[in-house]
Short mmCIF file of C-alpha atoms in Angstrom, two decimals:
data_model
loop_
_atom_site.label_atom_id
_atom_site.label_comp_id
_atom_site.label_asym_id
_atom_site.label_seq_id
_atom_site.Cartn_x
_atom_site.Cartn_y
_atom_site.Cartn_z
CA MET I 1 7.59 43.88 -26.30
CA SER I 2 7.36 42.51 -22.90
CA PHE I 3 5.61 45.44 -21.90
CA ILE I 4 2.99 45.07 -24.54
CA LYS I 5 2.93 41.37 -23.57
CA ALA I 6 2.12 42.00 -19.96
CA TRP I 7 -0.43 45.00 -20.80
CA PHE I 8 -2.26 42.45 -23.00
CA LYS I 9 -2.28 39.76 -20.60
CA LYS I 10 -3.56 42.06 -18.04
CA PHE I 11 -6.71 43.34 -19.82
CA PHE I 12 -7.42 40.61 -22.45
CA ALA I 13 -6.36 37.34 -21.10
CA PRO I 14 -9.11 34.92 -20.15
CA ILE I 15 -9.96 34.78 -16.36
CA THR I 16 -9.54 31.67 -14.62
CA GLU I 17 -13.05 30.70 -12.93
CA LYS I 18 -12.60 30.84 -9.02
CA PRO I 19 -14.68 28.11 -7.43
CA LEU I 20 -18.20 29.59 -6.43
CA VAL I 21 -20.75 28.33 -4.21
CA VAL I 22 -24.24 29.58 -4.31
CA VAL I 23 -26.06 28.88 -0.89
CA VAL I 24 -29.88 29.11 -0.59
CA PRO I 25 -31.50 29.26 2.81
CA SER I 26 -35.16 28.51 1.95
CA TYR I 27 -38.38 28.31 3.62
CA ASN I 28 -41.89 28.11 2.04
CA ASN I 29 -41.15 28.59 -1.41
CA ALA I 30 -43.17 26.52 -3.64
CA LEU I 31 -44.20 29.87 -5.33
CA TRP I 32 -40.86 31.02 -6.18
CA TYR I 33 -38.31 28.03 -6.21
CA LYS I 34 -38.26 27.44 -10.03
CA LYS I 35 -37.61 31.34 -10.69
CA ASN I 36 -34.87 31.28 -8.11
CA LEU I 37 -33.13 28.08 -9.30
CA ASP I 38 -33.47 28.93 -12.96
CA SER I 39 -31.65 32.30 -12.26
CA ILE I 40 -28.58 30.06 -10.81
CA PHE I 41 -28.81 27.38 -13.51
CA ASP I 42 -28.97 30.01 -16.45
CA GLN I 43 -25.39 31.55 -15.42
CA ASN I 44 -22.86 31.92 -18.08
CA TYR I 45 -20.26 30.25 -15.84
CA SER I 46 -19.27 26.65 -15.36
CA ASN I 47 -17.07 26.26 -12.06
CA TYR I 48 -19.75 26.46 -9.49
CA ARG I 49 -22.11 24.46 -7.08
CA ILE I 50 -24.83 25.22 -5.15
CA ILE I 51 -26.00 24.17 -1.57
CA TYR I 52 -29.75 24.62 -1.12
CA LEU I 53 -31.20 24.36 2.39
CA ASP I 54 -34.91 23.91 3.02
CA ASP I 55 -35.89 24.75 6.38
CA ALA I 56 -38.35 22.32 7.11
CA SER I 57 -40.95 23.82 4.68
CA PRO I 58 -44.64 22.55 5.25
CA ASP I 59 -45.48 23.63 1.56
CA LYS I 60 -43.55 20.63 0.20
CA THR I 61 -40.65 23.09 -1.26
CA ALA I 62 -37.96 20.56 -0.49
CA GLN I 63 -39.88 18.03 -2.83
CA LEU I 64 -40.46 20.55 -5.51
CA VAL I 65 -37.10 21.51 -5.48
CA GLU I 66 -35.61 17.87 -5.42
CA GLU I 67 -37.83 17.09 -8.51
CA TYR I 68 -36.80 20.30 -10.40
CA ILE I 69 -33.02 19.67 -9.77
CA LYS I 70 -33.38 16.40 -11.21
CA GLU I 71 -35.60 17.61 -14.21
CA LYS I 72 -33.02 20.06 -15.18
CA GLY I 73 -30.06 17.71 -14.93
CA GLN I 74 -28.43 19.70 -11.97
CA GLU I 75 -27.67 16.89 -9.40
CA TYR I 76 -24.03 17.05 -10.29
CA ARG I 77 -23.35 20.25 -8.71
CA THR I 78 -26.28 20.74 -6.19
CA ILE I 79 -26.56 19.57 -2.43
CA LEU I 80 -30.03 19.33 -1.29
CA ILE I 81 -30.34 19.80 2.56
CA LYS I 82 -33.72 19.10 4.29
CA ASN I 83 -33.91 20.06 7.78
CA GLU I 84 -36.31 18.14 9.91
CA GLN I 85 -36.99 21.15 12.07
CA ARG I 86 -36.98 24.89 11.29
CA LEU I 87 -33.71 26.45 12.33
CA GLY I 88 -34.02 29.92 10.69
CA ALA I 89 -32.05 31.83 7.82
CA THR I 90 -28.99 32.49 10.36
CA ALA I 91 -28.42 28.86 10.98
CA ASN I 92 -28.83 27.78 7.33
CA ARG I 93 -26.19 30.34 6.06
CA TYR I 94 -23.98 29.36 8.91
CA ALA I 95 -24.28 25.31 7.99
CA GLY I 96 -24.10 26.32 4.17
CA SER I 97 -20.98 28.47 4.55
CA HIS I 98 -19.35 25.91 6.81
CA LEU I 99 -19.85 23.23 4.10
CA CYS I 100 -17.83 25.28 1.90
CA LYS I 101 -14.11 24.96 1.15
CA ASP I 102 -11.90 27.61 2.55
CA ASN I 103 -10.86 28.87 -0.97
CA GLU I 104 -14.64 29.00 -2.24
CA ILE I 105 -16.40 32.20 -2.81
CA VAL I 106 -20.00 32.14 -1.32
CA LEU I 107 -23.08 33.96 -2.85
CA ILE I 108 -26.08 34.28 -0.65
CA LEU I 109 -29.26 34.06 -2.33
CA ASP I 110 -32.57 33.55 -0.55
CA GLY I 111 -35.07 31.02 -1.95
CA ASP I 112 -37.74 33.59 -2.71
CA ASP I 113 -35.11 35.85 -4.44
CA TRP I 114 -33.26 35.47 -7.82
CA PHE I 115 -30.07 36.88 -9.61
CA ALA I 116 -30.81 40.07 -11.81
CA HIS I 117 -29.03 38.49 -14.81
CA ASN I 118 -26.98 35.40 -16.47
CA ASN I 119 -23.70 36.95 -15.71
CA VAL I 120 -23.94 37.54 -11.95
CA LEU I 121 -21.23 34.84 -11.49
CA LYS I 122 -19.05 35.96 -14.11
CA LYS I 123 -19.03 39.76 -12.66
CA ILE I 124 -18.27 38.32 -8.89
CA ASN I 125 -15.52 36.25 -10.27
CA MET I 126 -14.10 39.29 -12.12
CA VAL I 127 -14.14 41.56 -9.12
CA TYR I 128 -12.30 38.92 -6.97
CA SER I 129 -9.92 38.29 -9.72
CA LYS I 130 -8.66 41.67 -10.50
CA LYS I 131 -7.67 42.56 -6.87
CA ASP I 132 -7.29 40.92 -3.52
CA ILE I 133 -11.06 40.86 -2.31
CA TRP I 134 -12.32 39.02 0.44
CA VAL I 135 -15.88 40.13 0.88
CA THR I 136 -18.40 42.19 -1.43
CA TYR I 137 -21.62 43.77 -1.05
CA GLY I 138 -23.71 45.40 -3.76
CA GLN I 139 -27.02 46.58 -4.99
CA TYR I 140 -30.32 45.24 -5.76
CA ARG I 141 -33.97 46.03 -7.11
CA ARG I 142 -36.88 45.31 -5.32
CA TYR I 143 -39.77 43.29 -7.01
CA PRO I 144 -42.43 44.12 -8.03
CA SER I 145 -41.80 47.72 -7.85
CA ASN I 146 -38.54 47.81 -9.43
CA GLU I 147 -37.33 50.23 -6.55
CA LYS I 148 -33.42 50.56 -6.26
CA GLY I 149 -31.83 49.65 -3.09
CA HIS I 150 -30.04 51.87 -0.48
CA CYS I 151 -26.53 50.12 -0.77
CA LYS I 152 -23.73 52.55 -1.29
CA ARG I 153 -19.81 52.34 -1.67
CA LEU I 154 -18.31 53.18 2.15
CA PRO I 155 -14.82 53.93 2.79
CA GLN I 156 -12.61 50.74 4.02
CA SER I 157 -12.27 52.62 7.54
CA PHE I 158 -15.86 53.10 8.14
CA ASN I 159 -17.22 52.17 11.29
CA PHE I 160 -19.99 49.97 10.36
CA ARG I 161 -21.10 49.22 13.97
CA VAL I 162 -22.11 52.82 14.34
CA SER I 163 -24.52 52.90 11.29
CA THR I 164 -28.25 52.62 11.98
CA CYS I 165 -28.68 51.86 8.15
CA TYR I 166 -27.69 48.84 6.82
CA TYR I 167 -25.71 49.41 3.89
CA THR I 168 -23.66 45.97 3.21
CA SER I 169 -26.88 44.10 1.65
CA ALA I 170 -27.31 41.86 -1.26
CA LEU I 171 -25.69 40.62 -3.23
CA ARG I 172 -23.56 39.38 -0.22
CA THR I 173 -20.21 37.34 -1.25
CA TYR I 174 -17.33 36.14 0.82
CA TYR I 175 -14.65 33.59 1.07
CA ALA I 176 -15.58 30.86 3.07
CA TRP I 177 -12.25 31.04 5.11
CA LEU I 178 -13.61 34.34 6.10
CA PHE I 179 -16.92 33.76 7.44
CA LYS I 180 -15.54 30.47 9.42
CA LYS I 181 -13.41 32.99 11.77
CA ILE I 182 -16.81 34.59 12.98
CA ASP I 183 -17.43 33.42 16.63
CA LYS I 184 -20.58 31.34 16.58
CA GLN I 185 -21.63 33.02 19.61
CA ASP I 186 -21.79 36.39 17.68
CA LEU I 187 -24.79 34.90 15.42
CA MET I 188 -26.64 33.92 18.37
CA HIS I 189 -28.79 35.48 21.07
CA ASN I 190 -29.74 33.61 24.49
CA GLY I 191 -28.25 30.54 22.70
CA LYS I 192 -30.22 30.39 19.76
CA PHE I 193 -29.26 31.59 16.19
CA TYR I 194 -30.82 35.03 15.35
CA GLN I 195 -34.15 34.78 13.69
CA ILE I 196 -33.90 38.46 12.45
CA ALA I 197 -31.58 40.44 11.29
CA GLY I 198 -28.94 37.80 10.93
CA ASP I 199 -27.61 38.93 7.79
CA VAL I 200 -26.39 41.93 9.66
CA ALA I 201 -24.43 39.71 12.35
CA GLU I 202 -22.64 37.92 9.78
CA MET I 203 -21.77 40.95 7.56
CA LEU I 204 -20.39 43.21 10.29
CA PRO I 205 -17.54 40.83 11.46
CA MET I 206 -16.57 40.35 7.96
CA VAL I 207 -16.07 43.70 6.92
CA GLU I 208 -14.23 44.72 10.08
CA MET I 209 -11.85 41.80 9.65
CA ALA I 210 -11.32 42.60 5.64
CA ARG I 211 -10.75 46.44 5.75
CA GLY I 212 -8.59 47.03 2.94
CA HIS I 213 -10.23 43.95 0.95
CA ILE I 214 -13.89 45.15 0.69
CA ALA I 215 -15.45 45.47 -2.65
CA PHE I 216 -18.75 47.43 -3.41
CA ILE I 217 -20.31 46.37 -6.79
CA SER I 218 -22.79 48.93 -7.80
CA GLU I 219 -24.34 47.06 -10.72
CA VAL I 220 -27.65 45.44 -9.82
CA LEU I 221 -27.13 41.78 -9.34
CA TYR I 222 -29.84 40.80 -6.99
CA ILE I 223 -33.68 40.97 -7.58
CA TYR I 224 -34.93 41.20 -3.71
CA ASN I 225 -38.59 39.75 -3.72
CA ASN I 226 -40.96 42.07 -1.77
CA GLN I 227 -44.03 39.94 -2.78
CA THR I 228 -43.35 37.12 0.13
CA PRO I 229 -44.77 37.89 3.67
CA LEU I 230 -41.15 36.39 5.08
CA ASN I 231 -39.24 39.60 4.69
CA ASP I 232 -37.98 40.76 8.22
CA PHE I 233 -39.19 43.97 8.09
CA LYS I 234 -42.91 42.81 7.41
CA LYS I 235 -42.78 40.17 10.20
CA ASP I 236 -41.66 42.53 13.27
CA TYR I 237 -39.84 45.60 12.14
CA GLN I 238 -39.54 46.84 15.77
CA ALA I 239 -37.95 43.36 16.72
CA GLN I 240 -35.70 43.85 13.63
CA LEU I 241 -34.51 47.27 15.00
CA ALA I 242 -33.98 45.79 18.61
CA THR I 243 -31.68 43.11 17.31
CA CYS I 244 -29.84 45.17 15.09
CA ALA I 245 -29.12 47.29 18.18
CA ASN I 246 -28.05 44.18 20.04
CA ILE I 247 -25.83 43.14 17.15
CA ARG I 248 -23.89 46.58 16.89
CA ASP I 249 -23.39 46.42 20.91
CA LYS I 250 -21.28 43.31 20.39
CA LEU I 251 -17.35 43.80 20.56
CA ALA I 252 -15.78 44.60 17.13
CA TYR I 253 -13.43 42.59 14.96
CA GLN I 254 -9.81 43.15 14.70
CA GLN I 255 -8.70 43.92 10.96
CA LEU I 256 -6.90 40.86 9.53
CA ASP I 257 -3.53 40.72 7.92
CA LYS I 258 -4.10 37.15 6.82
#
């Protein structure tokens, strides 16, 4: 009887909602903020909050977002940060992640992108609840082409720094405590936060520290907006390649025992 109870509890007992935080770095997203925010507000999940960081957008994104948060009655779960000067997405992800409690799980959602469906947060919670996971990467689709991304499952022992292809992409999630172990200088070049490919600089240390605790989620959870002109590869592809090479040349992080 005890075996049956244990089996039932493992597979059918309700899963406790872990605390999640959606960190949204955003710049000039007056055209996309509603789609972005609606994909968060409509999640079938309760235990989450939002940190929205507007990067001094000249198109009044911050004002529009503030009004929409109030219209939707989401002030209680949302922190809106309005930068006075543009800092870049890496600086905003850094600030947002450091505003989280160590035990909170961070989900990165760019301000011009959106979640693929209304059960994304449930899926993330399930992945972190079933095993001792510290960081995840996943799969996405491009909008409007509907083309599937290139992310794939890699061995826990994979040498991420030798790969010239960035497989650990959206949806990216991690425990805040893990992100906080990244040396700030490894997210910077010439004294400033990376302006291109900062997501690579963030994920490399985390997957190196978290070996044995990394999960790849094959289900598409993220829609990557290709209609915006602000994608890194559109701004300066050669600079993106050079920056990625600079990031990979930094010292690798040691695996953590926690």
